[in-house]
Structure formats: structure tokens, C-alpha cells
Amino acid sequence: MSYTAQFINANQAFQWGLLDEIVGVDDNVSSSSSISLDVKRAIEIADDIGMNDNLMVQRYKNALKQGGKMDLEKGLQRERQLGMAHYLRVMDDGKTMDGAREFITNETRPRSKL
């Protein structure tokens, strides 16, 4: 798409797997109500992300930023390297590992809806 300067619509992007969901205008609501529905959904997604381990989210964001500057093969390789580095750091840090174990096994914790 970048090289051809061709635009695609949201439905096509969704079909290709570039989007996880489409939040659009409902014909039965006013445009101002639709905006509030979009914002509400964005807040729900942010809340789901916020339920995850903060360090993991930061590291994954970093992996995406770095990988986006590389070709696919190198980006995936960098993601694996960063994932392994995170894993080794968690394994080396008993407190983090205990926290991760507690988080995973806690049946009463809020669950992501994603």
C-alpha cells in the first residue's frame, strides 16, 4: 500500500488482518453519539491493556517500534531477541517471577476482554 499509494477502506483492512475490529458510525445514532461510542471502546481497550504487566507492555511496545524500522525477517528476529531478554530478566528476578505467577494463577483478577 505504501509503495502504490493505494488507499483501502476499513473493511478491506479488517479482512486482511490489519485491524482487530472496526468501530464505526451506526446509522441509528447521531454522529456526536457515535464519537462517544468510539471513545468508550478506546477506553475499554486501554483498560484491557492496563490490566497487563506494565513492564511487559513497555517492552512489547519497544519491540514493535524497533521492529517497525526493519524488514520482516529482521523485525521478527529482534522481537524474539527482546522476548528472550524479557524472559531471562523475569526468571532472574524472583520478585517479578513471583508476581507473574500470582497474576497468572489469581482467579479473581479482572480478565481482558480482547
GROMACS .gro file of C-alpha atoms in nm:
model
  114
    1MET     CA    1   0.000   0.000   0.000
    2SER     CA    2   0.279   0.239   0.083
    3TYR     CA    3   0.458   0.191  -0.246
    4THR     CA    4   0.148   0.219  -0.464
    5ALA     CA    5  -0.019   0.499  -0.263
    6GLN     CA    6  -0.341   0.299  -0.285
    7PHE     CA    7  -0.594   0.356  -0.010
    8ILE     CA    8  -0.802   0.075   0.135
    9ASN     CA    9  -1.118   0.106   0.338
   10ALA     CA   10  -1.166  -0.024   0.692
   11ASN     CA   11  -1.350  -0.337   0.577
   12GLN     CA   12  -1.064  -0.438   0.347
   13ALA     CA   13  -0.807  -0.368   0.620
   14PHE     CA   14  -1.009  -0.584   0.859
   15GLN     CA   15  -1.035  -0.868   0.605
   16TRP     CA   16  -0.658  -0.857   0.551
   17GLY     CA   17  -0.596  -0.878   0.925
   18LEU     CA   18  -0.457  -0.525   0.959
   19LEU     CA   19  -0.731  -0.434   1.210
   20ASP     CA   20  -0.869  -0.628   1.505
   21GLU     CA   21  -1.208  -0.461   1.492
   22ILE     CA   22  -1.397  -0.175   1.331
   23VAL     CA   23  -1.585   0.073   1.544
   24GLY     CA   24  -1.797   0.276   1.308
   25VAL     CA   25  -2.092   0.504   1.277
   26ASP     CA   26  -2.426   0.335   1.345
   27ASP     CA   27  -2.698   0.461   1.109
   28ASN     CA   28  -2.939   0.479   1.403
   29VAL     CA   29  -2.738   0.722   1.617
   30SER     CA   30  -2.629   1.078   1.567
   31SER     CA   31  -2.272   1.150   1.472
   32SER     CA   32  -2.195   1.301   1.814
   33SER     CA   33  -2.325   0.984   1.985
   34SER     CA   34  -2.109   0.771   1.756
   35ILE     CA   35  -1.798   0.960   1.860
   36SER     CA   36  -1.875   0.888   2.223
   37LEU     CA   37  -1.918   0.517   2.138
   38ASP     CA   38  -1.576   0.520   1.967
   39VAL     CA   39  -1.417   0.689   2.268
   40LYS     CA   40  -1.589   0.444   2.503
   41ARG     CA   41  -1.445   0.148   2.307
   42ALA     CA   42  -1.099   0.307   2.305
   43ILE     CA   43  -1.117   0.342   2.683
   44GLU     CA   44  -1.222  -0.025   2.716
   45ILE     CA   45  -0.920  -0.133   2.510
   46ALA     CA   46  -0.689   0.092   2.715
   47ASP     CA   47  -0.830  -0.061   3.035
   48ASP     CA   48  -0.761  -0.412   2.900
   49ILE     CA   49  -0.403  -0.315   2.816
   50GLY     CA   50  -0.369  -0.158   3.162
   51MET     CA   51  -0.456  -0.492   3.325
   52ASN     CA   52  -0.137  -0.644   3.183
   53ASP     CA   53   0.207  -0.635   3.341
   54ASN     CA   54   0.335  -0.280   3.286
   55LEU     CA   55   0.695  -0.384   3.219
   56MET     CA   56   0.581  -0.640   2.960
   57VAL     CA   57   0.364  -0.380   2.784
   58GLN     CA   58   0.653  -0.131   2.775
   59ARG     CA   59   0.891  -0.391   2.638
   60TYR     CA   60   0.645  -0.511   2.377
   61LYS     CA   61   0.584  -0.152   2.265
   62ASN     CA   62   0.960  -0.111   2.232
   63ALA     CA   63   0.982  -0.431   2.027
   64LEU     CA   64   0.711  -0.305   1.791
   65LYS     CA   65   0.881   0.032   1.749
   66GLN     CA   66   1.218  -0.127   1.677
   67GLY     CA   67   1.075  -0.399   1.454
   68GLY     CA   68   0.877  -0.149   1.250
   69LYS     CA   69   1.202   0.006   1.132
   70MET     CA   70   1.330  -0.326   0.991
   71ASP     CA   71   1.231  -0.568   0.721
   72LEU     CA   72   1.002  -0.851   0.834
   73GLU     CA   73   1.273  -1.114   0.891
   74LYS     CA   74   1.495  -0.883   1.095
   75GLY     CA   75   1.194  -0.741   1.282
   76LEU     CA   76   1.078  -1.089   1.386
   77GLN     CA   77   1.433  -1.180   1.487
   78ARG     CA   78   1.454  -0.864   1.700
   79GLU     CA   79   1.118  -0.941   1.859
   80ARG     CA   80   1.246  -1.289   1.954
   81GLN     CA   81   1.564  -1.138   2.100
   82LEU     CA   82   1.371  -0.886   2.307
   83GLY     CA   83   1.124  -1.154   2.418
   84MET     CA   84   1.406  -1.380   2.532
   85ALA     CA   85   1.575  -1.090   2.713
   86HIS     CA   86   1.249  -1.015   2.894
   87TYR     CA   87   1.203  -1.383   2.984
   88LEU     CA   88   1.557  -1.413   3.120
   89ARG     CA   89   1.520  -1.095   3.323
   90VAL     CA   90   1.191  -1.218   3.472
   91MET     CA   91   1.346  -1.557   3.552
   92ASP     CA   92   1.646  -1.388   3.716
   93ASP     CA   93   1.427  -1.159   3.926
   94GLY     CA   94   1.248  -1.371   4.185
   95LYS     CA   95   1.013  -1.089   4.281
   96THR     CA   96   0.898  -1.041   3.921
   97MET     CA   97   0.860  -1.415   3.871
   98ASP     CA   98   0.657  -1.449   4.191
   99GLY     CA   99   0.439  -1.157   4.081
  100ALA     CA  100   0.387  -1.310   3.738
  101ARG     CA  101   0.297  -1.646   3.889
  102GLU     CA  102   0.049  -1.481   4.128
  103PHE     CA  103  -0.102  -1.277   3.843
  104ILE     CA  104  -0.149  -1.584   3.623
  105THR     CA  105  -0.299  -1.803   3.896
  106ASN     CA  106  -0.523  -1.536   4.054
  107GLU     CA  107  -0.873  -1.648   3.957
  108THR     CA  108  -1.032  -1.326   4.088
  109ARG     CA  109  -0.824  -1.083   3.879
  110PRO     CA  110  -1.005  -0.889   3.605
  111ARG     CA  111  -0.978  -1.066   3.270
  112SER     CA  112  -0.904  -0.895   2.941
  113LYS     CA  113  -1.196  -0.887   2.700
  114LEU     CA  114  -0.967  -0.874   2.397
   0.00000   0.00000   0.00000
